Short mmCIF file of C-alpha atoms in Angstrom, two decimals:
data_model
loop_
_atom_site.label_atom_id
_atom_site.label_comp_id
_atom_site.label_asym_id
_atom_site.label_seq_id
_atom_site.Cartn_x
_atom_site.Cartn_y
_atom_site.Cartn_z
CA UNK A 1489 90.69 99.34 150.49
CA UNK A 1490 91.36 97.28 153.41
CA UNK A 1491 90.58 93.49 154.39
CA UNK A 1492 87.32 94.41 156.10
CA UNK A 1493 85.87 96.19 153.13
CA UNK A 1494 86.22 93.04 151.52
CA UNK A 1495 84.78 90.74 154.09
CA UNK A 1496 81.94 92.90 154.46
CA UNK A 1497 78.50 92.10 152.83
CA UNK A 1498 77.69 92.14 149.18
CA UNK A 1499 75.98 95.43 148.94
CA UNK A 1500 78.30 97.97 150.48
CA UNK A 1501 81.45 96.79 148.95
CA UNK A 1502 79.61 96.50 145.58
CA UNK A 1503 79.29 100.50 145.27
CA UNK A 1504 83.23 100.39 146.85
CA UNK A 1505 83.84 98.24 143.78
CA UNK A 1506 82.24 100.37 141.14
CA UNK A 1507 83.91 103.31 142.60
CA UNK A 1508 87.27 101.98 143.09
CA UNK A 1509 87.15 100.75 139.29
CA UNK A 1510 86.26 103.87 137.85
CA UNK A 1511 88.58 106.28 139.87
CA UNK A 1512 91.39 103.57 139.51
CA UNK A 1513 91.28 103.05 135.73
CA UNK A 1514 90.33 107.00 135.36
CA UNK A 1515 93.72 107.96 137.02
CA UNK A 1516 95.60 105.06 134.90
CA UNK A 1517 94.29 106.73 131.68
CA UNK A 1518 94.88 110.23 132.91
CA UNK A 1519 98.68 109.09 133.42
CA UNK A 1520 98.64 107.51 129.90
CA UNK A 1521 97.53 110.52 128.29
CA UNK A 1522 99.84 112.69 130.19
CA UNK A 1523 103.06 110.82 129.46
CA UNK A 1524 102.12 110.48 125.83
CA UNK A 1525 101.15 114.30 125.47
CA UNK A 1526 104.68 115.20 127.38
CA UNK A 1527 106.62 112.73 125.06
CA UNK A 1528 105.17 113.76 121.75
CA UNK A 1529 104.72 117.43 122.36
CA UNK A 1530 108.30 118.23 121.21
CA UNK A 1531 108.21 116.27 118.05
CA UNK A 1532 104.73 117.71 117.19
CA UNK A 1533 106.07 121.54 117.71
CA UNK A 1534 108.79 120.67 115.33
CA UNK A 1535 106.86 119.18 112.74
CA UNK A 1536 104.44 122.36 112.69
CA UNK A 1537 107.48 124.51 112.71
CA UNK A 1538 108.98 122.51 109.71
CA UNK A 1539 105.43 122.55 107.74
CA UNK A 1540 105.28 126.42 108.35
CA UNK A 1541 108.64 127.24 107.30
CA UNK A 1542 108.06 124.96 104.05
CA UNK A 1543 105.11 126.88 103.52
CA UNK A 1544 106.52 130.55 103.77
CA UNK A 1545 109.58 129.43 101.69
CA UNK A 1546 106.95 128.31 98.85
CA UNK A 1547 105.19 131.58 99.02
CA UNK A 1548 108.22 133.78 99.07
CA UNK A 1549 110.28 132.88 96.10
CA UNK A 1550 113.98 132.98 96.77
CA UNK A 1551 113.43 133.05 100.74
CA UNK A 1552 115.92 130.93 102.91
CA UNK A 1553 115.49 132.43 106.23
CA UNK A 1554 112.42 133.15 108.24
CA UNK A 1555 111.69 136.04 111.05
CA UNK A 1556 108.67 136.23 112.94
CA UNK A 1557 107.16 139.47 113.50
CA UNK A 1558 104.11 140.55 115.45
CA UNK A 1559 101.87 143.41 115.40
CA UNK A 1560 102.02 145.65 118.23
CA UNK A 1561 99.29 147.95 119.87
CA UNK A 1562 100.75 150.92 118.16
CA UNK A 1563 100.46 149.52 114.86
CA UNK A 1564 104.07 148.72 114.42
CA UNK A 1565 105.89 145.31 113.91
CA UNK A 1566 108.56 143.70 116.40
CA UNK A 1567 110.24 140.43 116.08
CA UNK A 1568 109.16 137.93 118.13
CA UNK A 1569 110.71 134.38 119.24
CA UNK A 1570 108.80 131.17 119.70
CA UNK A 1571 105.11 130.29 118.85
CA UNK A 1572 102.74 133.06 118.41
CA UNK A 1573 99.98 132.64 120.75
CA UNK A 1574 97.13 135.21 120.10
CA UNK A 1575 99.34 137.90 118.70
CA UNK A 1576 98.74 138.76 114.97
CA UNK A 1577 102.08 137.97 113.08
CA UNK A 1578 103.68 137.89 109.59
CA UNK A 1579 106.50 136.08 108.62
CA UNK A 1580 109.32 137.99 106.70
CA UNK A 1581 111.36 135.99 104.38
CA UNK A 1582 115.19 137.06 103.52
CA UNK A 1583 116.93 135.60 100.69
CA UNK A 1584 120.47 134.24 100.52
CA UNK A 1585 122.11 137.83 100.54
CA UNK A 1586 120.02 139.14 103.41
CA UNK A 1587 117.71 140.99 101.46
CA UNK A 1588 113.79 141.13 102.39
CA UNK A 1589 112.25 138.90 99.71
CA UNK A 1590 109.00 139.21 100.83
CA UNK A 1591 106.44 138.84 103.68
CA UNK A 1592 103.92 135.86 104.58
CA UNK A 1593 100.62 136.61 106.01
CA UNK A 1594 98.13 134.07 107.00
CA UNK A 1595 94.39 134.78 105.99
CA UNK A 1596 91.31 132.48 106.44
CA UNK A 1597 87.84 132.85 105.49
CA UNK A 1598 84.74 130.72 104.27
CA UNK A 1599 85.34 128.29 101.71
CA UNK A 1600 82.77 126.27 99.83
CA UNK A 1601 82.40 123.77 102.68
CA UNK A 1602 84.49 124.95 105.44
CA UNK A 1603 86.82 127.66 106.48
CA UNK A 1604 89.75 127.92 104.15
CA UNK A 1605 93.12 128.73 105.57
CA UNK A 1606 95.61 130.37 103.12
CA UNK A 1607 99.31 131.78 103.21
CA UNK A 1608 100.27 134.06 100.72
CA UNK A 1609 103.39 136.17 100.11
CA UNK A 1610 103.47 140.19 99.82
CA UNK A 1611 106.30 142.12 98.55
CA UNK A 1612 106.03 145.53 100.08
CA UNK A 1613 108.69 146.92 97.61
CA UNK A 1614 106.87 145.63 94.58
CA UNK A 1615 103.37 146.02 96.12
CA UNK A 1616 102.54 142.47 94.54
CA UNK A 1617 101.54 139.38 95.80
CA UNK A 1618 104.10 136.84 94.75
CA UNK A 1619 102.99 133.66 96.02
CA UNK A 1620 99.89 131.51 97.25
CA UNK A 1621 99.62 128.24 99.52
CA UNK A 1622 96.56 126.45 100.83
CA UNK A 1623 97.29 125.71 104.47
CA UNK A 1624 93.69 123.98 105.16
CA UNK A 1625 90.96 123.25 102.89
CA UNK A 1626 87.90 121.01 102.85
CA UNK A 1627 86.78 121.79 99.27
CA UNK A 1628 85.40 119.35 97.12
CA UNK A 1629 88.16 117.25 95.75
CA UNK A 1630 88.42 117.12 92.00
CA UNK A 1631 86.38 120.51 91.48
CA UNK A 1632 87.01 123.14 94.34
CA UNK A 1633 90.36 121.47 95.38
CA UNK A 1634 91.96 122.83 92.18
CA UNK A 1635 92.75 125.86 93.66
CA UNK A 1636 95.69 123.97 95.13
CA UNK A 1637 97.08 122.40 92.17
CA UNK A 1638 95.71 124.32 89.12
CA UNK A 1639 98.47 125.91 87.46
CA UNK A 1640 96.93 128.36 85.52
CA UNK A 1641 95.04 129.27 88.63
CA UNK A 1642 98.22 129.30 90.62
CA UNK A 1643 99.97 131.71 88.15
CA UNK A 1644 97.73 134.22 89.01
CA UNK A 1645 99.61 134.78 92.30
CA UNK A 1646 103.15 135.19 90.82
CA UNK A 1647 102.67 138.97 90.62
CA UNK A 1648 99.12 140.05 91.34
CA UNK A 1649 98.73 143.50 91.63
CA UNK A 1650 97.93 145.01 95.03
CA UNK A 1651 99.08 148.71 94.44
CA UNK A 1652 98.14 151.10 97.31
CA UNK A 1653 96.02 154.45 96.64
CA UNK A 1654 98.27 157.38 96.74
CA UNK A 1655 97.72 158.22 100.53
CA UNK A 1656 98.78 154.50 101.27
CA UNK A 1657 95.76 153.70 103.54
CA UNK A 1658 93.73 151.63 101.30
CA UNK A 1659 94.21 149.30 98.05
CA UNK A 1660 93.70 151.31 94.58
CA UNK A 1661 92.10 148.46 93.13
CA UNK A 1662 90.52 145.60 95.35
CA UNK A 1663 91.66 142.19 94.15
CA UNK A 1664 88.73 140.25 92.82
CA UNK A 1665 88.09 136.87 91.21
CA UNK A 1666 86.89 137.23 87.56
CA UNK A 1667 85.35 134.26 85.21
CA UNK A 1668 87.78 132.34 83.42
CA UNK A 1669 89.54 133.81 80.51
CA UNK A 1670 88.12 137.34 81.21
CA UNK A 1671 91.00 138.53 83.45
CA UNK A 1672 91.98 141.83 82.00
CA UNK A 1673 93.86 143.86 84.91
CA UNK A 1674 96.62 142.46 86.80
CA UNK A 1675 94.54 142.76 89.85
CA UNK A 1676 92.14 140.44 88.80
CA UNK A 1677 92.15 136.80 89.48
CA UNK A 1678 91.28 134.06 86.61
CA UNK A 1679 88.69 131.85 88.23
CA UNK A 1680 88.65 128.25 87.68
CA UNK A 1681 85.95 126.63 85.55
CA UNK A 1682 83.93 124.28 87.72
CA UNK A 1683 85.31 125.78 90.95
CA UNK A 1684 83.72 129.43 90.85
CA UNK A 1685 82.96 129.60 94.35
CA UNK A 1686 86.09 128.44 95.52
CA UNK A 1687 87.90 130.83 93.27
CA UNK A 1688 85.62 133.65 94.54
CA UNK A 1689 86.30 132.73 98.32
CA UNK A 1690 90.15 132.81 97.37
CA UNK A 1691 89.45 136.11 96.24
CA UNK A 1692 87.52 137.60 98.82
CA UNK A 1693 89.89 136.16 101.53
CA UNK A 1694 92.86 137.81 100.13
CA UNK A 1695 91.26 140.93 99.27
CA UNK A 1696 90.22 141.35 103.04
CA UNK A 1697 93.26 140.30 104.32
CA UNK A 1698 95.59 142.40 102.15
CA UNK A 1699 93.54 145.72 102.56
CA UNK A 1700 94.12 145.47 106.01
CA UNK A 1701 97.89 144.09 106.09
CA UNK A 1702 99.02 145.90 103.01
CA UNK A 1703 99.02 149.72 104.53
CA UNK A 1704 100.25 148.49 107.67
CA UNK A 1705 103.20 146.65 106.24
CA UNK A 1706 103.98 149.18 103.72
CA UNK A 1707 104.04 151.97 106.38
CA UNK A 1708 106.32 149.68 108.57
CA UNK A 1709 108.83 148.55 105.64
CA UNK A 1710 112.06 149.81 107.36
CA UNK A 1711 111.41 147.67 110.43
CA UNK A 1712 111.58 144.39 108.09
CA UNK A 1713 114.47 146.03 105.70
CA UNK A 1714 116.16 147.44 108.78
CA UNK A 1715 116.50 143.73 109.97
CA UNK A 1716 118.76 142.81 106.90
CA UNK A 1717 120.93 145.61 108.02
CA UNK A 1718 121.50 144.44 111.40
CA UNK A 1719 121.99 141.03 110.29
CA UNK A 1720 124.84 141.93 107.63
CA UNK A 1721 126.62 143.70 110.32
CA UNK B 84 80.83 87.25 118.82
CA UNK B 85 80.09 83.73 119.62
CA UNK B 86 81.60 81.82 116.99
CA UNK B 87 79.93 78.65 115.99
CA UNK B 88 82.08 75.34 115.63
CA UNK B 89 81.05 74.41 112.29
CA UNK B 90 82.64 72.48 109.69
CA UNK B 91 85.98 74.08 108.28
CA UNK B 92 87.19 73.29 104.87
CA UNK B 93 89.82 74.60 102.92
CA UNK B 94 93.15 76.51 103.14
CA UNK B 95 92.37 77.81 106.71
CA UNK B 96 91.58 74.36 107.99
CA UNK B 97 94.99 73.68 108.28
CA UNK B 98 96.01 76.83 110.17
CA UNK B 99 93.02 76.41 112.54
CA UNK B 100 94.48 73.38 114.50
CA UNK B 101 95.55 75.27 117.32
CA UNK B 102 92.83 77.57 119.25
CA UNK B 103 95.27 80.61 119.72
CA UNK B 104 96.04 80.89 115.87
CA UNK B 105 92.16 80.71 115.46
CA UNK B 106 91.72 83.62 117.49
CA UNK B 107 94.19 85.50 115.30
CA UNK B 108 92.69 84.09 112.00
CA UNK B 109 89.14 84.71 112.28
CA UNK B 110 89.21 88.20 112.33
CA UNK B 111 91.20 88.37 109.04
CA UNK B 112 88.49 86.43 107.21
CA UNK B 113 85.80 84.44 108.56
CA UNK B 114 84.70 87.38 110.88
CA UNK B 115 86.21 90.34 109.24
CA UNK B 116 84.88 93.24 110.67
CA UNK B 117 83.90 95.20 107.39
CA UNK B 118 82.88 92.55 105.16
CA UNK B 119 81.22 90.16 107.53
CA UNK B 120 80.29 91.55 110.50
CA UNK B 121 79.80 95.17 108.81
CA UNK B 122 81.16 97.03 111.87
CA UNK B 123 82.89 100.25 111.73
CA UNK B 124 81.29 101.69 108.66
CA UNK B 125 81.86 105.34 109.34
CA UNK B 126 85.68 105.51 109.14
CA UNK B 127 85.07 102.55 106.12
CA UNK B 128 83.15 105.01 103.97
CA UNK B 129 84.76 108.18 105.18
CA UNK B 130 88.44 107.90 104.96
CA UNK B 131 89.22 105.30 102.35
CA UNK B 132 89.50 107.82 99.63
CA UNK B 133 93.05 107.11 99.17
CA UNK B 134 95.50 103.96 100.04
CA UNK B 135 97.50 105.68 102.11
CA UNK B 136 94.55 107.31 104.21
CA UNK B 137 93.05 103.65 104.30
CA UNK B 138 96.30 102.22 106.12
CA UNK B 139 96.75 105.02 108.22
CA UNK B 140 93.07 104.71 109.59
CA UNK B 141 93.44 101.01 109.83
CA UNK B 142 96.55 100.96 111.58
CA UNK B 143 95.59 103.37 114.18
CA UNK B 144 92.43 101.36 114.82
CA UNK B 145 94.29 98.45 115.16
CA UNK B 146 96.93 100.22 117.66
CA UNK B 147 93.31 101.22 119.78
CA UNK B 148 91.77 97.82 119.51
CA UNK B 149 95.10 95.75 120.37
CA UNK B 150 95.76 98.26 124.00
CA UNK B 151 92.11 98.24 125.02
CA UNK B 152 91.51 94.72 124.12
CA UNK B 153 94.79 94.00 126.53
CA UNK B 154 93.92 96.52 129.21
CA UNK B 155 90.31 95.40 129.35
CA UNK B 156 91.19 91.67 129.56
CA UNK B 157 93.99 92.27 132.15
CA UNK B 158 91.47 94.19 134.27
CA UNK B 159 88.40 91.92 133.44
CA UNK B 160 88.15 90.69 137.20
CA UNK B 161 88.55 94.08 138.55
CA UNK B 162 85.81 96.04 136.75
CA UNK B 163 82.37 95.40 138.33
CA UNK B 164 79.67 94.41 135.67
CA UNK B 165 77.49 97.54 136.18
CA UNK B 166 80.00 100.24 134.95
CA UNK B 167 81.77 98.22 132.25
CA UNK B 168 80.61 99.91 129.37
CA UNK B 169 81.44 103.27 131.12
CA UNK B 170 85.09 102.04 131.80
CA UNK B 171 85.87 100.28 128.43
CA UNK B 172 84.56 103.62 126.89
CA UNK B 173 87.30 105.36 129.03
CA UNK B 174 90.05 102.93 128.35
CA UNK B 175 89.18 103.44 124.52
CA UNK B 176 89.18 107.04 124.71
CA UNK B 177 92.37 107.43 126.27
CA UNK B 178 94.23 105.22 123.48
CA UNK B 179 92.46 107.33 120.92
CA UNK B 180 93.93 110.45 122.33
CA UNK B 181 97.35 108.49 122.51
CA UNK B 182 96.98 107.66 118.74
CA UNK B 183 96.31 111.32 118.04
CA UNK B 184 99.32 112.56 119.49
CA UNK B 185 101.28 109.88 117.99
CA UNK B 186 99.99 110.47 114.56
CA UNK B 187 100.85 113.91 114.67
CA UNK B 188 104.03 113.17 115.83
CA UNK B 189 104.81 110.87 113.07
CA UNK B 190 103.04 113.03 110.07
CA UNK B 191 100.99 116.09 110.28
CA UNK B 192 99.75 115.40 106.58
CA UNK B 193 98.31 112.06 107.74
CA UNK B 194 96.73 113.83 110.82
CA UNK B 195 95.41 116.57 108.44
CA UNK B 196 93.77 114.25 106.07
CA UNK B 197 92.23 111.81 108.56
CA UNK B 198 90.91 115.03 110.36
CA UNK B 199 88.04 114.53 112.79
CA UNK B 200 87.68 110.55 112.05
CA UNK B 201 90.80 109.90 114.38
CA UNK B 202 88.65 111.32 117.37
CA UNK B 203 85.81 109.26 115.98
CA UNK B 204 87.57 106.02 116.46
CA UNK B 205 86.09 106.32 120.19
CA UNK B 206 82.74 105.51 118.48
CA UNK B 207 83.89 102.88 116.34
CA UNK B 208 81.57 99.70 117.61
CA UNK B 209 84.12 97.33 116.49
CA UNK B 210 86.35 98.39 119.31
CA UNK B 211 83.96 98.51 122.02
CA UNK B 212 82.32 95.34 120.66
CA UNK B 213 85.58 93.37 120.87
CA UNK B 214 86.11 94.80 124.38
CA UNK B 215 82.62 93.39 125.71
CA UNK B 216 82.23 90.52 123.48
CA UNK B 217 85.70 89.07 123.78
CA UNK B 218 88.48 90.67 125.82
CA UNK B 219 86.22 90.99 128.86
CA UNK B 220 85.89 87.14 128.85
CA UNK B 221 88.91 85.87 127.80
CA UNK B 222 92.83 86.06 128.78
CA UNK B 223 95.45 88.69 127.92
CA UNK B 224 97.17 86.36 125.20
CA UNK B 225 93.70 85.47 123.51
CA UNK B 226 92.64 89.02 123.76
CA UNK B 227 95.98 90.23 122.22
CA UNK B 228 95.57 87.89 119.22
CA UNK B 229 92.03 88.62 118.74
CA UNK B 230 92.66 92.67 118.74
CA UNK B 231 95.55 92.05 116.15
CA UNK B 232 93.52 89.51 113.84
CA UNK B 233 90.39 92.09 113.84
CA UNK B 234 92.72 95.26 113.56
CA UNK B 235 94.37 93.75 110.58
CA UNK B 236 91.34 92.43 109.17
CA UNK B 237 89.91 95.75 109.34
CA UNK B 238 92.86 97.57 107.99
CA UNK B 239 92.78 94.97 104.96
CA UNK B 240 89.25 95.83 104.35
CA UNK B 241 89.82 99.55 104.50
CA UNK B 242 92.86 98.80 102.04
CA UNK B 243 90.49 97.15 99.51
CA UNK B 244 88.24 99.80 99.62
CA UNK B 245 91.26 102.55 99.43
CA UNK B 246 92.79 100.81 96.46
CA UNK B 247 89.87 100.73 94.12
CA UNK B 248 88.53 104.38 95.19
CA UNK B 249 92.32 105.83 94.91
CA UNK B 250 92.92 104.22 91.09
CA UNK B 251 89.44 105.19 90.00
CA UNK B 252 89.01 108.59 91.42
CA UNK B 253 92.55 110.09 91.49
CA UNK B 254 94.15 107.97 88.78
CA UNK B 255 96.92 107.33 91.32
CA UNK B 256 97.85 104.15 93.82
CA UNK B 257 99.67 105.50 96.89
CA UNK B 258 100.02 108.95 95.54
CA UNK B 259 101.99 107.30 92.35
CA UNK B 260 100.35 107.80 88.89
CA UNK B 261 98.53 104.79 87.93
CA UNK B 262 97.12 105.70 84.42
CA UNK B 263 98.55 107.37 81.38
CA UNK B 264 98.18 110.95 81.78
CA UNK B 265 95.00 111.53 79.73
CA UNK B 266 92.83 109.41 82.34
CA UNK B 267 89.70 111.06 83.24
CA UNK B 268 89.26 110.38 86.97
CA UNK B 269 86.07 109.45 88.38
CA UNK B 270 85.50 112.02 90.86
CA UNK B 271 82.30 110.56 92.24
CA UNK B 272 84.73 107.54 93.74
CA UNK B 273 86.50 109.90 96.07
CA UNK B 274 83.39 111.70 97.10
CA UNK B 275 81.43 109.75 99.79
CA UNK B 276 78.94 108.41 97.24
CA UNK B 277 81.99 106.21 95.86
CA UNK B 278 82.41 104.71 99.13
CA UNK B 279 78.99 103.23 99.29
CA UNK B 280 79.60 101.95 95.61
CA UNK B 281 82.77 100.50 96.38
CA UNK B 282 81.57 98.92 99.55
CA UNK B 283 78.98 97.45 97.91
CA UNK B 284 80.98 95.86 95.28
CA UNK B 285 83.09 94.35 98.00
CA UNK B 286 80.35 92.68 100.01
CA UNK B 287 78.92 91.40 96.70
CA UNK B 288 82.03 89.75 96.11
CA UNK B 289 82.44 88.56 99.58
CA UNK B 290 78.67 86.99 99.73
CA UNK B 291 79.06 85.40 96.45
CA UNK B 292 82.75 83.46 97.73
CA UNK B 293 80.68 82.58 100.56
CA UNK B 294 78.04 81.17 99.00
CA UNK B 295 79.91 79.27 96.34
CA UNK B 296 81.92 77.81 99.50
CA UNK B 297 78.60 77.10 100.93
CA UNK B 298 77.54 75.03 97.88
CA UNK B 299 80.85 73.23 97.64
CA UNK B 300 80.61 71.96 101.13
CA UNK B 301 76.98 70.82 100.57
CA UNK B 302 77.94 68.74 97.49
CA UNK B 303 80.79 67.30 99.48
CA UNK B 304 78.38 66.05 102.60
CA UNK B 305 76.16 64.72 99.58
CA UNK B 306 79.07 62.61 98.28
CA UNK B 307 80.15 61.33 101.62
CA UNK B 308 76.41 60.43 102.49
CA UNK B 309 76.16 58.83 99.19
#
């Protein structure tokens, strides 16, 4: 803007003023956002990685090392570095002796209020689910959110049977939630009283996810155990 | 908000000698955003289910209020009247985005528990209210004090609600058990309904205190007259 603009009559300069103010402040704001984004991005990435690592180690008892694998188009797995973008990934956990301790898988589905995001540990050698952690939930506080803290409920996942059928293409027995106190078989989840819908949701989510992943993971078990050999050398 | 120059009594009277400290003090108590102006009810009711959430929300709002007040005040002669609201919203939205990134960088857990309510600071009428009613008419220094006072007053109010709701609803305070183990939590208190109950109780206490103070002042005046 030059001097003549300011000296001209009130009307034209008024809209120029408005334009100048909006564009100027817009640019200033854009700059502020970009600077703070660039500045905080590495810290946020680090925080997210730490949170995921913590969750993975929690669902795979004994794991101390995590390797991310992605599912390829040929239904095999390969190791990947960095953040997953759109790939389907699983996290293999290795214990202190570099043995495969389990594989952590993310699963999500409809809960009582909103989408429930879970992480569970699967042991392809034992064909069992060995750990469970709620990544994201908006279940009712005091009722549905017991799926995160109820010890009896969490005990379901320290050895939930997910045996594959003989041709290894599907589960022998689907995982399902049953009424509290009526659990009879090792593939059933004992629900929480007062949180029936949330418990059922967890059962469904795990069943859907494991019936997809278990055959894939089981067939590719050598990919995961192969890693421990190469790492040992 | 236009301040009435009414008679001041009590503890704050001594602190209110200089006008600049008054800009700071008024937001804490006399014009408290939640208990007196009843502004910003959405975060007040929604995220005060624990004391930690209340403090995090209060501080995030204080940050946005402080920064937007200062920027609006420093640009007050540059912004034409016709586009002022749009510009204020732009400025507020910018600082909310910045606050969102900063909270994610400080703690993902806090970010997760505040959820969508961080983004909703943009529409907290307390912030736009201060920009329009105060910062656009006053110097940077005064706007800074005003923002700080209002923000801390808001944080204080949120904390009042958060402490009560967490103690009764979860039996803890800042995550530390407050009652013996056999305490039965009042789940309603951490649900939205509990927010309304607690807010109503606090408003009752505040209005009762205000009325009592008014009566004392009236009695004083009568004595002086007599």
